[in-house]
Coordinates of C-alpha atoms and ligand atoms in Angstrom, one line a residue:
Chain A
M1 CA 13.5 62.6 50.6
I2 CA 15.5 64.1 47.0
R3 CA 14.7 62.6 43.9
L4 CA 16.0 63.8 40.7
E5 CA 15.1 62.3 37.8
D6 CA 16.7 62.9 34.3
V7 CA 17.7 66.2 35.5
T8 CA 19.6 68.8 32.9
K9 CA 20.6 72.4 33.5
V10 CA 21.6 74.4 30.4
Y11 CA 22.4 77.7 31.1
E12 CA 22.0 80.7 29.5
G13 CA 24.7 80.9 26.9
G14 CA 24.6 77.0 26.3
T15 CA 26.7 75.3 28.8
V16 CA 25.2 72.2 30.3
A17 CA 26.3 72.1 33.7
V18 CA 24.2 69.0 35.0
R19 CA 23.0 66.2 32.2
D20 CA 20.5 63.7 32.8
V21 CA 21.1 63.2 36.5
S22 CA 18.8 60.7 38.3
L23 CA 19.5 60.6 42.2
D24 CA 17.4 59.1 45.0
I25 CA 18.4 60.6 48.1
P26 CA 16.5 58.7 51.2
K27 CA 15.6 60.7 54.8
G28 CA 18.6 60.6 56.8
E29 CA 21.2 59.9 54.3
F30 CA 24.7 61.8 54.2
V31 CA 25.7 62.6 50.4
F32 CA 28.8 64.0 49.1
L33 CA 28.9 65.4 45.9
V34 CA 32.4 65.3 44.5
G35 CA 34.0 66.2 41.5
P36 CA 36.4 68.4 39.8
S37 CA 35.9 72.3 39.5
G38 CA 33.0 73.0 36.9
S39 CA 31.4 69.6 37.0
G40 CA 28.1 70.8 38.6
K41 CA 28.0 70.2 42.4
S42 CA 27.1 73.7 43.0
T43 CA 24.6 73.7 40.0
L44 CA 22.7 70.6 41.6
I45 CA 22.2 72.2 44.9
R46 CA 21.3 75.6 43.4
L47 CA 18.6 73.3 41.3
M48 CA 17.6 71.4 44.3
L49 CA 16.8 75.2 46.1
R50 CA 15.2 76.4 43.5
E51 CA 17.6 79.0 42.7
E52 CA 17.8 77.8 38.9
A53 CA 15.1 76.3 37.3
V54 CA 15.8 72.6 35.8
T55 CA 15.9 72.6 31.8
R56 CA 14.7 69.3 31.8
G57 CA 14.2 66.9 33.7
T58 CA 12.3 66.4 37.6
I59 CA 13.0 67.0 41.3
Y60 CA 10.9 65.9 44.0
V61 CA 11.7 67.1 47.5
A62 CA 9.4 65.9 50.4
G63 CA 7.7 63.8 47.5
K64 CA 6.7 67.4 45.8
D65 CA 7.6 68.1 42.5
I66 CA 9.7 71.1 42.8
T67 CA 10.3 71.9 39.4
A68 CA 6.2 72.7 38.7
L69 CA 6.0 74.6 42.1
P70 CA 4.8 78.2 41.7
A71 CA 7.0 81.2 42.4
W72 CA 5.0 82.2 45.5
K73 CA 5.3 78.7 47.4
V74 CA 9.2 78.6 46.7
P75 CA 9.7 80.3 50.3
Y76 CA 7.9 77.6 51.4
L77 CA 10.2 74.8 49.9
R78 CA 13.7 76.8 51.6
R79 CA 11.9 76.9 54.8
S80 CA 12.2 73.2 54.5
I81 CA 16.0 73.2 53.9
G82 CA 18.7 74.7 55.5
T83 CA 22.3 76.2 53.4
V84 CA 25.1 76.5 54.3
F85 CA 28.0 78.1 52.3
Q86 CA 31.8 78.5 51.7
D87 CA 31.3 82.4 52.5
F88 CA 29.4 82.1 55.5
K89 CA 26.8 84.7 54.4
L90 CA 26.6 86.3 57.7
L91 CA 25.6 90.1 58.3
P92 CA 28.1 91.7 59.4
N93 CA 25.9 94.4 61.4
K94 CA 24.3 91.7 63.5
T95 CA 25.6 89.8 66.4
V96 CA 25.7 86.3 66.4
F97 CA 22.2 85.7 68.3
E98 CA 20.5 88.3 65.8
N99 CA 22.1 86.4 62.5
V100 CA 20.6 83.3 63.4
A101 CA 17.3 84.8 64.9
F102 CA 17.2 87.0 61.6
A103 CA 16.2 83.4 60.0
L104 CA 13.3 83.1 62.2
E105 CA 12.3 86.9 62.4
V106 CA 11.7 86.7 58.8
L107 CA 9.6 84.1 58.9
G108 CA 7.6 86.0 60.9
R109 CA 7.7 83.7 64.2
P110 CA 6.7 85.6 67.8
R111 CA 10.0 86.6 69.8
S112 CA 9.3 84.2 72.9
V113 CA 9.7 81.6 70.2
I114 CA 13.0 83.1 68.8
G115 CA 14.6 83.6 72.1
P116 CA 14.9 80.1 73.6
Q117 CA 15.1 78.5 70.0
V118 CA 18.2 80.6 68.9
E119 CA 20.1 79.7 72.9
Q120 CA 19.4 76.0 72.1
V121 CA 21.0 75.9 68.8
L122 CA 23.8 78.4 69.3
E123 CA 24.3 75.1 72.4
L124 CA 24.6 72.8 69.5
V125 CA 27.1 74.6 67.6
G126 CA 29.2 75.3 70.9
L127 CA 28.8 79.0 70.2
A128 CA 26.0 79.6 73.2
D129 CA 29.3 82.0 75.3
K130 CA 29.6 84.3 71.9
A131 CA 26.0 84.9 71.0
E132 CA 27.0 88.8 71.6
R133 CA 30.2 89.0 69.5
Y134 CA 29.9 90.1 66.1
P135 CA 31.3 87.9 62.7
R136 CA 34.3 90.1 62.4
Q137 CA 34.8 89.0 66.2
L138 CA 34.8 85.2 65.3
S139 CA 37.4 82.8 63.3
G140 CA 36.2 81.4 60.4
G141 CA 35.4 78.1 61.9
E142 CA 33.3 79.8 64.5
Q143 CA 31.5 81.8 61.5
Q144 CA 30.7 78.7 59.7
R145 CA 29.5 77.5 63.0
V146 CA 26.9 80.1 63.3
S147 CA 26.1 80.0 59.5
I148 CA 25.1 76.6 60.3
A149 CA 22.8 77.6 63.5
R150 CA 21.1 79.8 61.6
A151 CA 20.3 76.7 58.5
F152 CA 19.5 74.6 61.4
V153 CA 17.8 77.0 63.8
N154 CA 14.3 76.0 62.2
R155 CA 15.2 72.6 61.9
P156 CA 14.7 71.9 58.6
P157 CA 14.3 68.2 57.0
I158 CA 17.1 68.7 54.5
M159 CA 20.3 70.9 54.5
L160 CA 22.6 71.6 51.7
C161 CA 25.9 72.1 52.0
D162 CA 28.2 73.7 49.1
E163 CA 31.9 73.4 50.2
P164 CA 31.3 74.3 54.0
T165 CA 35.2 73.6 54.8
G166 CA 36.1 75.2 51.8
N167 CA 37.4 78.0 53.5
L168 CA 38.6 76.5 56.8
D169 CA 42.0 74.4 57.7
P170 CA 42.1 70.5 58.5
A171 CA 41.9 70.9 62.1
T172 CA 38.7 73.3 62.2
S173 CA 37.7 71.4 59.0
V174 CA 36.9 68.7 60.9
G175 CA 35.0 70.2 63.9
I176 CA 32.5 71.6 61.4
M177 CA 32.0 67.9 59.8
K178 CA 31.6 66.7 63.7
L179 CA 28.8 69.0 63.9
L180 CA 27.2 68.3 60.6
D181 CA 27.7 64.5 61.4
R182 CA 25.8 65.2 64.6
I183 CA 23.1 67.4 62.6
N184 CA 22.9 64.3 60.4
R185 CA 22.2 61.9 63.1
T186 CA 19.2 63.6 64.3
G187 CA 17.6 62.1 61.1
T188 CA 18.6 65.5 59.3
T189 CA 19.2 64.6 55.4
I190 CA 22.5 66.4 54.2
V191 CA 23.9 66.6 50.8
M192 CA 27.4 68.3 51.0
A193 CA 29.6 69.2 48.2
T194 CA 33.2 69.2 48.6
H195 CA 36.6 68.9 47.4
D196 CA 38.4 67.8 50.9
H197 CA 39.5 64.3 50.3
A198 CA 40.4 64.0 53.9
I199 CA 36.9 64.4 54.9
V200 CA 34.9 62.0 52.3
D201 CA 37.6 59.7 53.1
A202 CA 37.3 59.9 57.0
M203 CA 33.6 60.5 57.0
Q204 CA 32.8 56.8 55.0
R205 CA 29.6 58.1 53.9
R206 CA 27.6 58.1 50.2
V207 CA 29.7 59.5 47.7
V208 CA 27.9 60.5 43.9
Q209 CA 31.0 61.9 42.2
L210 CA 29.9 64.2 39.0
S211 CA 32.2 64.9 35.5
N212 CA 31.2 67.3 33.5
G213 CA 27.6 67.5 34.6
V214 CA 27.1 63.5 34.5
V215 CA 27.4 61.0 37.7
I216 CA 30.3 58.8 37.0
R217 CA 29.9 57.2 40.1
D218 CA 27.5 56.7 43.1
E219 CA 29.1 54.4 45.9
V220 CA 27.8 53.7 49.2
A221 CA 30.5 54.5 52.1
G222 CA 32.7 55.5 49.1
R223 CA 35.9 57.5 49.0
Y224 CA 37.2 60.5 47.5
E225 CA 38.6 59.1 44.8
T226 CA 37.8 55.5 43.3
V227 CA 41.4 53.1 43.7
G228 CA 43.1 52.9 40.9
E229 CA 42.3 56.7 39.6
Q230 CA 45.3 59.2 39.8
Chain B
M1 CA 2.4 91.7 65.5
S2 CA 6.4 91.3 65.9
R3 CA 5.7 90.4 61.9
V4 CA 4.3 94.5 61.6
A5 CA 7.0 95.5 63.9
F6 CA 9.6 94.1 62.0
M7 CA 8.6 95.1 58.9
L8 CA 7.9 98.8 59.9
R9 CA 11.6 98.9 61.7
E10 CA 13.3 97.3 58.6
A11 CA 11.6 100.1 56.3
L12 CA 12.6 102.9 58.6
V13 CA 16.0 101.8 58.6
N14 CA 15.6 101.9 54.6
L15 CA 14.6 105.8 55.3
R16 CA 17.4 106.4 57.4
R17 CA 20.1 104.8 55.8
N18 CA 19.2 107.0 52.4
I19 CA 18.4 110.2 53.7
L20 CA 19.3 112.3 51.2
V21 CA 17.4 110.4 48.2
V22 CA 14.4 110.2 50.5
T23 CA 14.0 113.8 50.8
G24 CA 14.4 114.0 46.8
A25 CA 11.2 111.9 46.6
V26 CA 9.7 113.5 49.6
L27 CA 9.9 117.2 48.1
A28 CA 9.0 115.7 44.5
V29 CA 5.6 114.3 46.0
F30 CA 5.5 117.4 47.8
I31 CA 5.8 119.9 45.1
S32 CA 3.3 118.0 42.5
L33 CA 0.4 117.3 45.2
G34 CA 1.0 121.4 47.0
L35 CA 0.6 122.4 43.0
A36 CA -2.7 120.1 42.4
F37 CA -3.9 121.3 45.6
S38 CA -3.5 125.0 45.4
A39 CA -5.0 125.0 42.0
L40 CA -8.1 123.0 43.5
A41 CA -8.1 125.7 46.4
V42 CA -8.1 128.5 43.7
N43 CA -10.8 126.7 42.0
E44 CA -12.7 126.5 45.0
L45 CA -12.4 130.4 45.6
V46 CA -13.2 131.1 42.1
R47 CA -16.1 129.1 42.7
I48 CA -17.3 130.4 45.9
N49 CA -16.9 133.8 44.4
T50 CA -18.9 133.2 41.4
I51 CA -21.5 131.6 43.2
A52 CA -21.5 135.4 45.1
W53 CA -22.1 136.8 42.3
Q54 CA -24.2 134.9 40.6
Q55 CA -26.6 134.9 43.5
G56 CA -27.0 138.9 43.3
V57 CA -27.7 140.2 39.7
H58 CA -25.8 140.1 36.7
L59 CA -26.9 142.6 35.2
I60 CA -28.0 146.2 36.2
V61 CA -30.3 148.1 33.1
W62 CA -30.0 151.7 34.3
L63 CA -33.0 153.4 33.2
N64 CA -34.0 157.1 31.9
D65 CA -36.9 158.3 33.7
A66 CA -40.5 157.8 32.2
G67 CA -42.6 160.2 30.8
R68 CA -39.6 162.2 29.8
D69 CA -37.4 162.6 26.6
G70 CA -39.9 161.1 24.6
V71 CA -40.0 158.1 27.1
P72 CA -43.6 156.5 27.3
A73 CA -44.8 156.4 30.9
D74 CA -45.5 153.0 30.5
A75 CA -42.3 152.1 29.2
H76 CA -40.4 150.6 32.4
E77 CA -43.1 148.4 33.0
N78 CA -43.1 147.1 29.5
L79 CA -39.4 146.5 29.0
L80 CA -39.4 144.5 32.5
N81 CA -42.0 142.0 31.2
E82 CA -40.5 142.0 28.0
V83 CA -37.0 141.1 29.8
L84 CA -39.0 138.4 32.0
T85 CA -40.4 136.8 28.7
W86 CA -36.7 136.4 27.3
E87 CA -35.3 132.9 28.0
E88 CA -31.6 133.8 28.7
V89 CA -33.1 135.5 32.0
A90 CA -33.9 133.7 35.0
N91 CA -35.4 136.7 36.7
A92 CA -36.3 140.3 36.6
Y93 CA -37.4 142.8 39.0
Y94 CA -37.9 146.5 39.0
V95 CA -36.1 148.8 41.4
D96 CA -38.0 152.2 41.9
K97 CA -36.9 155.9 42.7
T98 CA -37.9 155.0 46.8
A99 CA -36.1 151.3 46.5
A100 CA -33.0 153.2 45.1
Y101 CA -32.7 155.5 47.8
E102 CA -32.7 153.0 50.0
E103 CA -30.6 151.3 48.5
F104 CA -28.4 154.3 48.3
L105 CA -28.7 154.6 52.1
D106 CA -27.6 151.1 52.8
L107 CA -24.4 151.6 51.1
F108 CA -23.9 155.3 51.7
G109 CA -25.7 156.0 55.1
D110 CA -22.7 156.0 57.6
N111 CA -21.0 158.6 54.6
P112 CA -22.7 162.1 55.5
E113 CA -20.8 163.5 53.0
M114 CA -22.5 161.3 50.4
V115 CA -25.8 161.6 51.6
E116 CA -25.6 165.2 51.9
A117 CA -24.0 165.3 48.2
L118 CA -27.3 164.0 46.8
Q119 CA -29.6 166.7 47.0
N120 CA -32.1 165.2 45.3
P121 CA -33.2 161.8 45.9
S122 CA -35.4 161.3 42.8
A123 CA -32.0 162.3 40.8
L124 CA -31.3 158.5 41.5
P125 CA -32.0 156.7 38.4
T126 CA -34.4 153.5 38.3
S127 CA -33.2 150.2 37.0
I128 CA -33.9 146.9 36.1
R129 CA -32.1 143.9 38.1
I130 CA -31.6 140.9 35.8
E131 CA -30.2 137.4 36.9
L132 CA -29.0 135.3 34.2
A133 CA -29.7 131.5 33.1
D134 CA -26.1 131.2 32.6
I135 CA -23.7 133.3 32.7
E136 CA -22.3 133.1 29.5
L137 CA -25.5 134.7 28.1
Y138 CA -24.4 138.0 29.2
Q139 CA -23.5 138.7 25.9
Q140 CA -26.8 138.1 24.1
V141 CA -29.0 139.7 26.9
E142 CA -27.1 142.9 26.2
F143 CA -27.4 142.8 22.7
R144 CA -31.4 142.6 23.0
L145 CA -31.1 145.5 25.2
Q146 CA -29.2 148.1 23.2
Q147 CA -32.3 147.6 21.4
Y148 CA -33.9 150.5 23.2
P149 CA -31.6 153.0 23.2
Q150 CA -33.4 155.9 24.1
L151 CA -35.1 154.0 27.2
I152 CA -31.7 152.8 28.4
Q153 CA -29.1 155.2 30.3
R154 CA -26.7 152.4 30.6
I155 CA -25.7 148.8 31.3
S156 CA -23.4 147.6 34.2
S157 CA -22.4 144.1 34.4
A158 CA -20.2 142.2 36.7
A159 CA -20.9 138.9 34.0
Q160 CA -17.7 139.8 32.0
E161 CA -14.9 140.0 35.4
I162 CA -16.7 136.9 36.1
E163 CA -16.0 135.0 32.9
Q164 CA -12.4 136.3 32.7
I165 CA -12.0 135.4 36.2
S166 CA -13.4 131.9 35.4
A167 CA -11.3 131.8 32.4
V168 CA -8.0 132.8 33.8
S169 CA -8.9 130.3 36.6
R170 CA -9.1 127.6 33.9
V171 CA -5.9 128.4 32.3
L172 CA -4.3 128.3 35.8
N173 CA -5.9 125.1 36.4
L174 CA -4.8 123.0 33.4
L175 CA -1.2 124.4 34.1
G176 CA -1.5 123.6 37.5
I177 CA -2.8 120.2 36.7
G178 CA -0.6 119.6 33.8
L179 CA 2.8 120.5 36.2
S180 CA 1.8 118.6 38.8
I181 CA 1.0 115.5 36.6
V182 CA 4.7 115.9 35.5
L183 CA 6.0 116.1 38.7
G184 CA 3.7 113.1 40.0
V185 CA 5.4 111.5 37.6
S186 CA 8.8 112.4 38.7
A187 CA 8.0 112.0 42.0
M188 CA 7.2 108.5 41.1
I189 CA 10.2 107.9 39.8
L190 CA 12.1 109.2 42.6
I191 CA 10.6 107.3 44.8
A192 CA 11.1 103.9 42.6
N193 CA 14.8 105.1 42.7
T194 CA 15.1 105.5 46.6
I195 CA 13.7 101.3 46.4
R196 CA 15.9 100.6 44.3
L197 CA 18.9 101.6 46.3
A198 CA 17.0 100.8 49.5
I199 CA 17.1 97.2 48.0
Y200 CA 21.0 97.4 46.8
A201 CA 22.1 98.2 50.5
R202 CA 20.3 95.4 51.9
R203 CA 20.8 93.1 49.1
D204 CA 22.7 90.8 51.3
E205 CA 19.6 90.9 53.6
V206 CA 17.3 90.1 51.0
S207 CA 19.4 87.2 49.6
I208 CA 19.7 85.3 53.0
M209 CA 15.8 86.3 53.5
K210 CA 15.3 84.1 50.4
L211 CA 17.6 81.3 51.3
V212 CA 15.9 80.9 54.4
G213 CA 12.2 81.1 52.9
A214 CA 11.2 84.5 53.8
S215 CA 7.8 84.8 51.8
N216 CA 8.0 87.1 49.1
W217 CA 5.6 89.6 50.4
F218 CA 7.4 90.1 53.6
I219 CA 10.8 90.5 51.9
R220 CA 8.6 93.4 50.0
V221 CA 6.4 94.8 52.3
P222 CA 9.6 96.9 54.5
F223 CA 10.0 98.7 50.5
L224 CA 6.5 99.2 50.3
L225 CA 6.0 100.7 53.4
E226 CA 9.0 102.9 52.8
G227 CA 7.3 104.3 49.5
L228 CA 4.1 104.5 51.1
I229 CA 5.9 106.8 54.1
E230 CA 7.7 108.7 51.5
G231 CA 4.3 109.6 49.8
L232 CA 2.4 110.0 52.8
V233 CA 4.8 112.8 54.1
G234 CA 5.0 114.7 50.8
A235 CA 1.2 114.4 50.7
A236 CA 0.9 115.8 54.5
L237 CA 3.5 118.3 53.8
A238 CA 1.4 119.8 50.6
V239 CA -1.6 119.8 52.3
F240 CA -0.3 121.3 55.4
A241 CA 1.6 124.4 53.3
V242 CA -1.6 125.1 50.8
W243 CA -3.4 125.2 53.9
V244 CA -1.3 127.9 55.7
A245 CA -0.7 130.0 52.7
G246 CA -4.7 130.1 52.6
R247 CA -5.4 131.3 56.0
N248 CA -2.5 133.9 55.4
L249 CA -4.3 134.9 52.2
A250 CA -7.6 134.8 53.8
G251 CA -5.8 137.2 56.6
A252 CA -4.4 139.4 54.1
A253 CA -7.1 140.0 52.0
E254 CA -9.7 140.6 54.9
G255 CA -9.9 144.7 54.4
I256 CA -11.2 143.5 50.7
Q257 CA -14.5 143.3 51.1
L258 CA -15.2 142.6 47.0
V259 CA -13.7 139.2 46.8
N260 CA -13.9 136.3 49.1
L261 CA -10.4 134.6 49.9
Q262 CA -11.6 132.7 52.5
V263 CA -11.1 128.8 51.5
P264 CA -13.7 126.4 54.0
N265 CA -12.3 124.5 56.3
A266 CA -14.5 121.7 55.2
F267 CA -12.9 121.9 51.9
F268 CA -8.8 121.2 53.4
L269 CA -10.7 118.6 55.6
R270 CA -12.2 116.8 52.3
W271 CA -9.5 117.3 50.1
G272 CA -7.0 116.9 52.1
V273 CA -7.9 113.6 52.8
V274 CA -8.2 112.7 48.9
F275 CA -4.8 114.2 48.2
L276 CA -3.2 112.3 51.6
L277 CA -4.7 109.1 49.4
F278 CA -3.1 110.2 46.2
G279 CA 0.2 110.6 48.0
A280 CA 0.4 107.3 49.8
A281 CA -1.0 105.9 46.0
A282 CA 2.0 107.8 44.3
G283 CA 4.2 106.1 47.2
V284 CA 3.2 102.5 46.2
L285 CA 2.8 102.5 42.9
G286 CA 6.6 104.1 43.0
S287 CA 7.7 101.4 45.1
L288 CA 6.2 98.8 42.8
L289 CA 7.9 100.4 40.2
G290 CA 11.3 100.4 41.8
L291 CA 10.4 96.5 42.8
S292 CA 9.0 95.5 39.5
R293 CA 12.7 94.3 38.6
Y294 CA 13.3 92.3 41.6
L295 CA 10.0 91.0 41.6
R296 CA 10.8 88.9 38.5
E297 CA 13.6 87.8 39.8
A298 CA 12.0 87.3 43.1
D299 CA 11.0 83.5 42.4
G300 CA 14.5 82.2 41.8
G301 CA 14.2 81.0 38.1
G302 CA 10.9 80.0 37.3
R303 CA 10.5 77.9 34.3
P304 CA 8.8 79.9 31.5
A305 CA 7.9 77.2 28.8
G306 CA 8.8 79.4 25.7
V307 CA 12.8 79.2 26.9
R308 CA 12.3 75.4 28.1
R309 CA 11.2 74.7 24.3
A310 CA 13.7 77.0 22.7
L311 CA 16.8 75.1 24.9
E312 CA 14.7 71.2 24.6
P313 CA 17.0 70.2 21.3
V314 CA 20.4 70.7 23.5
Ligands
LIG1 N1 24.9 81.3 36.2 C1 25.7 80.6 35.4 N2 25.7 81.1 34.2 C2 26.3 80.0 33.2 N3 27.0 79.3 33.4 C3 27.2 78.9 34.8 C4 26.4 79.6 35.9 N4 27.0 79.2 37.2 C5 27.5 77.9 36.3 N5 28.0 78.0 35.5 C6 28.6 76.9 34.7 O1 28.1 75.8 34.8 C7 29.1 74.7 35.1 C8 29.0 73.7 36.4 O2 29.1 75.1 37.1 P1 28.9 74.6 38.7 O3 29.2 75.9 39.6 O4 28.2 74.1 39.1 O5 30.4 73.6 39.2 P2 31.0 73.1 40.5 O6 31.0 71.3 40.6 O7 30.2 73.8 41.4 O8 32.3 73.8 40.5 P3 33.3 74.2 41.9 O9 33.8 73.2 42.3 O10 34.3 75.0 40.8 O11 32.3 75.0 42.9 C9 30.4 75.3 34.9 O12 31.0 74.6 33.6 C10 30.3 76.9 34.9 O13 31.1 77.7 34.2
LIG2 MG1 30.7 75.1 43.3

């Protein structure tokens, strides 16, 4: 589903955020990106979204080389990728329903399609009864559910999550992870950057560990830290 | 359909949100196009009035009576024939004493005092009426006529006035057009500014739109619409204001028969549409200007070959 070949990203100013990373992520997989702060996790996610351009190397998404994608086609790439961030990125002046519907409106979907689809996804994330609330009237965990609903409402084959539980307490995080796990079981490929040891250890999924932009570990059903590491 | 509604709604929200700057931009369009449009209307008035003069006679050559004071009997006829051969002259004809009296009655027939004052109709001078091939040639023709001092009593000419009016209107035109270009540019810059503000105010929406894969045009069109509306409203106000001013001017000048200050409605209709298009163009260009930096960033980091190569050795 996603393949990186010798991807290097050098930011303006010379910081090498990602160095010669090669990864193959098959369809339906759940992958954790771990590593200390500044190791390049967010950069990898931004590269897969074409929010940043690679300096060297190639990234394939669904078989397409996205590094060669002309600018006007980038939106179509993004339609096949749902994104979730630590800070939710909800619009404060829109209700839960409107926030989710917004993602479909801006794709030009007709109203008759938007309504049922939004209701369905709100059902999935367990917020059907809070559709008319504003983000400020929700807990952090609920806000993140809205954000996940918005990312998933268009049923993208891929979800990229950058520390989705970073602002949440452990109990709430577990709820979010259950939700992501459910979404993953529908066949959606999920890549999630995280610092959360407990979650990674509990989920028993593939773990890719970065250090200074280099992949230093890639384990199926791994833990946050290798045994023996402090 | 819902696409269009969505974009229009976004544009209207933008307009309302920055009402102050938007008003500034609309006013700038209004003043710029209003000036240009009035210059054009004045131009049209001058043209209408010059044509009115030009259809008439440019030069009237008042003649001394023939057969007296050393003026030969056939002098009038000879002069007319002579004048008719000049290439500056498009047409010329003779107005004899009978015709002159008829003209006098035409002009003053309803004024008994004038008619009474003219005791002897034969006291009216005969004249040659000249239409010029080109109004600017009047000085040459006058000069040539001055070669017949004993035959000619006086030369009246509307040509000079017409030329003066034309010269004044040319200067006014240049000033008007110059000013409206300067103001037009500032109007576009103001529109660009309202667009920048609107983008700034909506940066969260825009970044989410990009994230969920809204096409670049879907993101841009509301801002283009916003500029378009600003330009169109400004232009409509300008056309309307000049039309109202023109009607008032014509009303005020109704008593004056010498000049026609009535700009025809057909003129307003034809040029009104053109100026609306100008306004629309200014609006769209202004918003493109405002969007330009954003457009460059919109693709989420392309991969310019030059930059890539420069970074290669790292
Ligand atoms: N826009 C940028 N311009 C320049 N350098 C950047 C930029 N974004 C990130 N970096 C640098 O690239 C490196 C990797 O950053 P990145 O955000 O990918 O790390 P991360 O693994 O996501 O860290 P964290 O766990 O703190 O989120 C860091 O050294 C960072 O300073
Ligand atoms: Mg990060």
